[in-house]
Amino acid sequence: MQFPILTLITFLPIIGMVIVLLLPKDKTRTIQITSAIVTGLQVLLAVLIWSMFDTTKTGINEVASMQFVERLPWIVIPETPWFGEIRIDYFMGIDGLSMPMVLLTALISFLATFSSFSIKKSIKGYFAMFLLLDAGMMGVFCALDMFLFYVFWELMLLPMYFLIGIWGGPRREYAAIKFFIYTLAGSVLLLLVMIGLYLSTIDPQTGAHTFNMIAMMDPANVTEGIFATVGSTARMLAFVGLFIGFAIKVPIFPFHTWLPDAHVEAPTAISVILAGVLLKMGAYGLLRISFPIFPEMTLYFQIPMMILGFVNIVYGALCAMAQTDFKKLIAYSSVSHMGYVLLGMAALNVQGMTGAVFQMFNHGTITAMLFLLVGVLYDRAHTRGLNEFGGVYNKMPVYSFLTVIAFFAAIGLPSMSGFVSEAFVFLGAFQTSKLWTILSTLGIVLGAGYMLWTFQRVFMGTLPEKWESVLDDVNGRELFTLIPLAIIIIFLGVYPSPALNWMSTSLGHLVDLVNGSAGQAMISTF
Amino acid sequence: MIEIIFDSIPSFWPEITIALTFVISMIVEFIVGRKGKASTGMTTGFVVLLGLVVTIFQLPFQDLEPRLLFGTMVAVDPFSAFFKYLILATGIIIVVFSMQSRELREQETVGEFYCFIAAMTFGMLLMTGASNLLMVYLAIELVSLSSYILAGFSKKQKRSGEAALKYVLFGGASSAVMLYGISLLYGLTGALDFSSIQAALAGGVAVHSVHSFPILILASLMILVGFGYKISAVPFHFWTPDVYEGAPITVTAYLAVASKAAGFAVMIRFFYVTFFDSFVDLGHWVSLPHIDWVMMIAILSVLTMTLGNLVAIWQDNLKRLLAYSSIAHAGYILMGVVAMSDLGLTAVMLYFLIYFFMNLGAFYVVMAIADRIGSEHIDDYRGLAKRAPLIAAGLSVFLVSLTGLPPLAGFIGKWMLFSAVIEANLIWLAIIGVVNSAISLYYYARVFRNMYLREPMDGDDSPIRFSPLVIVITILFIIPNLIFGIYFGPLVTYAQNSIELFLR
């Protein structure tokens, strides 16, 4: 038994939460420092995982090449004459698909903790919820048993509801419940498919039904129940149901409407978490569950998914252009950028897939930085109206310089990480569907349009009188959260190969699994 | 004949004990209850509590082998034993709750309250085992008559009287309908005990005749009305919100958990045994051909959960909200009945075990808060998180558990129910079920929105003090909701071991 590093990284925040809850309410500084230490340790563990990670192992559907595996029986209910053994494993492990997400989650949570220091209202409750949310997110990316995955997936709903609902902006109640109900509606679909898959899958080792996601990926194990027949309507409905469930999280048009509300109302740190990590969970779910378990449906819905990707890109960008609220603009740009992820993964080739996962990572860092930047301005001016500003460059040069980096990265300028991932996405998507790829490139033009226009409106021109005294340049704490992201963005833009190496083996394998002989054989029978 | 009676008595001790408890508590109340005006009914309460505890400890000595007592009147089997434990445990907790309730202590004759709790419990124990239609009717009437009195117990409150009257009227009507159904079924088959009816139907009586078949369907529907009333299934639920709101809250909790469990027990036994044809693989029950009671109950289930959830959204009184939520939960549990499999029965029983913890917990907290602030209105819950953090957290745990979100116990109950439904290939029912469970989030969230997201009414954020006993009991209910959400193996095993129904 090796050192249970994934358990540690997942449950560390829970320990932190317990400590925070035990501390007296007025020890705000101690609470803040505890949270920072916990998330900081998480970053260290994530870096440790990264350093020990073997990029040559494939993972995806092979247990043997999963890394840092921990597997313990969790619930074992003995067999009865009329129903087999019920067995749920505590089964954690990561591969090239989840490793970047683990790293991203640790990093964003750490930076968001510092951004949370500006929270003034019931600090104890805030950090308790924040740490619980952190544990849920980390667990989702590490779980390989679907039941466990589902528990983590749902675990972060409630903290998120409270974080938006208690510490959010004026319309926080509406935004919080909208987020909650949308996501729950999606995840109950996931629950149904999970139960169906459980009843259909036989674990070859135990001969009993299993929640093991890896076992579900092998058609030879899926022999009973409603999902046994390849190409059946039940499987198609299951794929659509899962897709909707995950699409709500991504979010994919037309299930995106919760996102602008949630982003606008959420406090800065929570917007950062939302954009940086939460949205990735939907895309991750598609890659981890939908694609490998229902490969024939993935191929069947390939072009519709690409079209949705295109819609997301262009619709998101057009909406962003129409916004006058800085935060809402970034929220819609998020929708647009997640469209690239969908476009890339639906391309079903190594370039597209790598581009998609890399874009997930980059979007996590870039958008997190954008939200942090909006937060900086909002903390000073208490408004986010784009048209109320102008000439901020003169007053806040460092801030403006950092904004330039983030904006250019979001536009996808070469030498920034966003460029690399978008290039890969287009490279892959072009091989699959020229039409939708060409149309999607419109998003780049629109992206440059709204970003540069925003820059012009806020930073150029003359500073209105009323801001003269309030706008100070970024302080140390803010720099501490912004600089690491800027470094990562530029570094991965100039030298992306380390990041690409993390994922390429696993993603290549995933593409083969879906698009290769197995998937093709499955689609030919239906 | 007399041998049969003597032979049956050793297995009937729990019921005899609780009946004796009823009689003794009446006498005790007669002696001690009327002495002074300051009677708190505590003595009678403790007598009943003792009686319930003695009864629950007699259950392990009942026959483990399924058998019938008193000819064909009552069955003893693991299935009924499970529900007896559940009902008695609920009874004990309700008596403990009632002793703390300010609302009840203000009554002059509160001692009688406990007597009728004993009588009602006796009736419910009979319901779990009844396997003769006459016994079914008598048991249901015993429960109903006791609960009419209990529902109207807060005599000074108008709404309590209204509740009791509505309850009597609806109860009377539905039991008349049920009695008519029973007489029709008796006329068709010439039998009152479940196995003889089953034998007659399996032999083709009434099934193949154009004239008597519709009557058979009518009779089953009429009997279903009686059960539907007891478990407050839509459209026989109209009494529920008013009674739940008007009755003392401990009675409401008792009705929502124990009475509902007893209703489900007798309903499952009637439909499964009477219309039983054969087993197929993996414990799937097959009902006699031609009689599609599964579809009837499936429709009942959909109506019940959908209406319960949709109407709950508009409720501002917490008791009423919990009333509609418990209607919705009856709808979920009916899905397990519809599955017609051993897995479905397991799911039903597992759900009741968990429902016991989450629903009683919710009712208890609402009662404790009402005792302090004198209101059950949702607006008075504003800012409760600041005024009483632990109680607010407790209520949130119970409500989230009722919603069915992991990692709380309520999720396990839902998961098992949906598994049973999907295993029985009733995908459409499962989809309606999960959509409902997403809807239910909205009204549960309204409660914790008021507690956490909003400031107190009138800016009054003075802390509300609760006695240590209240806090301890709340924590005792929170713990199982947390533990059984992540470690539920023993619960499932227990439910699995309890599904065996007496069946000839």
Short mmCIF file of N, CA and C in Angstrom, two decimals, chain A residues 74-75 77-78 80 82-83 86 88 147 150-151 154-155 158 161-162 165-166 172-173 177 180-181 184-185 188 191-192 195-196 199 211 226, chain B residues 282-283 342-343 346 400 405-407 411 415 418-419 422-423 425 430-431 434 438 441-442 445 448-449 452-454 486 488-489 492 496 499:
data_model
loop_
_atom_site.label_atom_id
_atom_site.label_comp_id
_atom_site.label_asym_id
_atom_site.label_seq_id
_atom_site.Cartn_x
_atom_site.Cartn_y
_atom_site.Cartn_z
N TRP A 74 -15.86 0.01 0.19
CA TRP A 74 -16.48 1.03 1.01
C TRP A 74 -17.79 0.48 1.56
N ILE A 75 -18.70 0.14 0.67
CA ILE A 75 -19.95 -0.46 1.10
C ILE A 75 -20.00 -1.85 0.49
N ILE A 77 -22.53 -5.04 0.62
CA ILE A 77 -23.76 -5.63 1.13
C ILE A 77 -23.86 -7.03 0.55
N PRO A 78 -23.85 -8.03 1.43
CA PRO A 78 -23.74 -9.40 0.93
C PRO A 78 -24.88 -9.78 -0.01
N THR A 80 -27.93 -11.61 -1.81
CA THR A 80 -29.15 -12.27 -1.38
C THR A 80 -29.58 -13.18 -2.52
N TRP A 82 -31.99 -13.09 -4.35
CA TRP A 82 -32.65 -12.41 -5.45
C TRP A 82 -31.91 -11.18 -5.94
N PHE A 83 -30.83 -10.84 -5.30
CA PHE A 83 -30.07 -9.69 -5.80
C PHE A 83 -28.61 -9.89 -5.44
N ILE A 86 -24.04 -6.00 -3.43
CA ILE A 86 -23.92 -4.58 -3.74
C ILE A 86 -22.56 -4.14 -3.23
N ILE A 88 -19.66 -1.03 -3.37
CA ILE A 88 -19.20 0.29 -3.77
C ILE A 88 -17.78 0.44 -3.24
N PHE A 147 -20.17 5.97 -8.07
CA PHE A 147 -20.94 6.38 -6.89
C PHE A 147 -20.18 7.45 -6.12
N TYR A 150 -20.27 10.65 -7.92
CA TYR A 150 -21.55 11.33 -7.76
C TYR A 150 -21.63 12.03 -6.40
N VAL A 151 -21.14 11.36 -5.39
CA VAL A 151 -21.19 11.95 -4.04
C VAL A 151 -20.38 13.25 -4.03
N GLU A 154 -22.12 16.07 -6.03
CA GLU A 154 -23.23 16.73 -5.34
C GLU A 154 -22.75 17.47 -4.11
N LEU A 155 -21.63 17.02 -3.58
CA LEU A 155 -21.14 17.61 -2.34
C LEU A 155 -20.89 19.10 -2.48
N LEU A 158 -24.22 22.37 -2.30
CA LEU A 158 -24.72 23.13 -1.16
C LEU A 158 -23.77 24.25 -0.75
N TYR A 161 -24.12 27.02 -3.18
CA TYR A 161 -25.38 27.75 -2.96
C TYR A 161 -25.21 28.79 -1.86
N PHE A 162 -24.61 28.37 -0.76
CA PHE A 162 -24.46 29.30 0.36
C PHE A 162 -23.44 30.38 0.03
N GLY A 165 -25.21 32.66 -2.17
CA GLY A 165 -26.42 33.19 -1.55
C GLY A 165 -26.16 34.10 -0.36
N ILE A 166 -25.12 33.82 0.39
CA ILE A 166 -24.87 34.65 1.58
C ILE A 166 -23.91 35.79 1.27
N ARG A 172 -28.37 38.02 -5.12
CA ARG A 172 -27.72 36.75 -4.80
C ARG A 172 -28.69 35.59 -4.58
N GLU A 173 -29.87 35.90 -3.99
CA GLU A 173 -30.81 34.80 -3.72
C GLU A 173 -31.25 34.14 -5.01
N ILE A 177 -30.22 30.20 -6.08
CA ILE A 177 -31.18 29.11 -6.24
C ILE A 177 -31.22 28.66 -7.70
N PHE A 180 -28.41 26.33 -8.12
CA PHE A 180 -28.67 25.09 -7.39
C PHE A 180 -29.62 24.20 -8.18
N ILE A 181 -30.74 24.80 -8.63
CA ILE A 181 -31.75 23.96 -9.29
C ILE A 181 -31.27 23.49 -10.65
N LEU A 184 -28.77 20.73 -10.01
CA LEU A 184 -29.39 19.52 -9.48
C LEU A 184 -30.17 18.81 -10.56
N ALA A 185 -30.88 19.59 -11.39
CA ALA A 185 -31.63 18.97 -12.48
C ALA A 185 -30.69 18.18 -13.38
N VAL A 188 -29.43 14.89 -11.43
CA VAL A 188 -30.33 13.75 -11.26
C VAL A 188 -30.36 12.90 -12.53
N LEU A 191 -27.63 10.70 -12.11
CA LEU A 191 -27.96 9.64 -11.15
C LEU A 191 -28.67 8.48 -11.85
N LEU A 192 -29.65 8.80 -12.70
CA LEU A 192 -30.39 7.74 -13.38
C LEU A 192 -29.46 6.90 -14.26
N ILE A 195 -27.34 4.60 -12.19
CA ILE A 195 -28.02 3.39 -11.72
C ILE A 195 -28.18 2.40 -12.87
N GLY A 196 -28.56 2.93 -14.03
CA GLY A 196 -28.70 2.05 -15.18
C GLY A 196 -27.40 1.35 -15.52
N LEU A 199 -26.62 -1.42 -13.03
CA LEU A 199 -27.39 -2.65 -13.22
C LEU A 199 -26.98 -3.37 -14.50
N PHE A 211 -19.95 -0.21 -9.71
CA PHE A 211 -19.95 1.22 -10.05
C PHE A 211 -18.61 1.65 -10.64
N ILE A 226 -30.51 -2.49 -19.22
CA ILE A 226 -30.99 -1.66 -20.31
C ILE A 226 -29.90 -1.17 -21.25
N LEU B 282 -34.76 -13.43 -9.82
CA LEU B 282 -34.30 -12.26 -9.07
C LEU B 282 -35.40 -11.60 -8.25
N GLY B 283 -36.29 -12.43 -7.71
CA GLY B 283 -37.27 -11.90 -6.78
C GLY B 283 -38.25 -10.92 -7.38
N ASP B 342 -38.40 -7.84 -4.98
CA ASP B 342 -37.83 -7.83 -3.63
C ASP B 342 -36.94 -6.61 -3.43
N LEU B 343 -36.30 -6.19 -4.54
CA LEU B 343 -35.50 -4.97 -4.45
C LEU B 343 -36.39 -3.77 -4.13
N THR B 346 -37.25 -3.89 -0.51
CA THR B 346 -36.09 -3.44 0.25
C THR B 346 -36.01 -1.93 0.24
N VAL B 400 -32.02 18.97 3.73
CA VAL B 400 -31.17 18.52 2.62
C VAL B 400 -31.28 17.01 2.49
N LEU B 405 -29.90 14.78 -1.22
CA LEU B 405 -28.57 15.11 -1.73
C LEU B 405 -27.52 14.31 -0.97
N PRO B 406 -26.57 13.68 -1.67
CA PRO B 406 -25.47 13.07 -0.96
C PRO B 406 -24.62 14.15 -0.31
N PRO B 407 -23.88 13.91 0.74
CA PRO B 407 -23.68 12.60 1.36
C PRO B 407 -24.63 12.36 2.53
N PHE B 411 -30.33 10.61 0.47
CA PHE B 411 -29.88 10.22 -0.87
C PHE B 411 -29.88 8.70 -1.02
N TRP B 415 -31.75 6.71 -3.85
CA TRP B 415 -30.92 5.90 -4.75
C TRP B 415 -31.48 4.49 -4.85
N PHE B 418 -34.84 4.49 -6.80
CA PHE B 418 -34.65 4.62 -8.24
C PHE B 418 -34.01 3.37 -8.82
N SER B 419 -33.12 2.74 -8.05
CA SER B 419 -32.53 1.50 -8.54
C SER B 419 -33.62 0.46 -8.76
N ILE B 422 -35.65 1.36 -11.86
CA ILE B 422 -34.92 1.13 -13.12
C ILE B 422 -34.74 -0.37 -13.35
N GLU B 423 -34.49 -1.09 -12.28
CA GLU B 423 -34.33 -2.53 -12.44
C GLU B 423 -35.62 -3.16 -12.95
N ASN B 425 -37.44 -1.81 -15.03
CA ASN B 425 -37.63 -1.26 -16.38
C ASN B 425 -38.71 -0.22 -16.47
N ALA B 430 -39.01 6.51 -13.24
CA ALA B 430 -37.78 7.01 -12.64
C ALA B 430 -37.52 8.44 -13.05
N ILE B 431 -37.78 8.76 -14.32
CA ILE B 431 -37.52 10.13 -14.79
C ILE B 431 -38.45 11.11 -14.07
N VAL B 434 -37.09 11.64 -10.55
CA VAL B 434 -35.94 12.53 -10.36
C VAL B 434 -36.29 13.99 -10.64
N ALA B 438 -35.84 17.16 -8.07
CA ALA B 438 -35.24 18.47 -8.33
C ALA B 438 -36.20 19.60 -7.95
N LEU B 441 -36.33 20.46 -4.23
CA LEU B 441 -35.25 21.29 -3.72
C LEU B 441 -35.71 22.72 -3.49
N TYR B 442 -36.58 23.19 -4.40
CA TYR B 442 -36.93 24.61 -4.35
C TYR B 442 -37.58 24.99 -3.03
N ALA B 445 -35.24 24.60 -0.08
CA ALA B 445 -34.26 25.68 -0.11
C ALA B 445 -34.87 26.98 0.39
N PHE B 448 -34.08 27.11 4.12
CA PHE B 448 -32.73 27.53 4.51
C PHE B 448 -32.30 28.84 3.88
N ARG B 449 -32.98 29.26 2.84
CA ARG B 449 -32.74 30.63 2.35
C ARG B 449 -33.15 31.64 3.42
N TYR B 452 -30.62 31.40 6.41
CA TYR B 452 -29.22 31.79 6.23
C TYR B 452 -29.04 33.06 5.40
N LEU B 453 -29.87 33.22 4.38
CA LEU B 453 -29.60 34.30 3.43
C LEU B 453 -30.25 35.61 3.84
N ARG B 454 -31.23 35.53 4.72
CA ARG B 454 -31.98 36.76 5.01
C ARG B 454 -31.75 37.21 6.44
N ILE B 486 -23.02 7.93 4.44
CA ILE B 486 -21.76 7.41 3.91
C ILE B 486 -21.50 5.97 4.34
N PHE B 488 -23.99 2.84 4.84
CA PHE B 488 -25.38 2.40 4.92
C PHE B 488 -25.52 0.89 4.76
N GLY B 489 -24.40 0.18 4.71
CA GLY B 489 -24.46 -1.28 4.52
C GLY B 489 -25.42 -1.98 5.47
N VAL B 492 -29.15 -1.47 4.74
CA VAL B 492 -29.66 -2.20 3.58
C VAL B 492 -29.80 -3.67 3.92
N GLN B 496 -33.09 -5.83 3.70
CA GLN B 496 -33.14 -7.02 2.85
C GLN B 496 -33.63 -8.24 3.63
N ILE B 499 -37.76 -8.53 4.22
CA ILE B 499 -38.80 -8.42 3.20
C ILE B 499 -39.70 -9.63 3.13
#
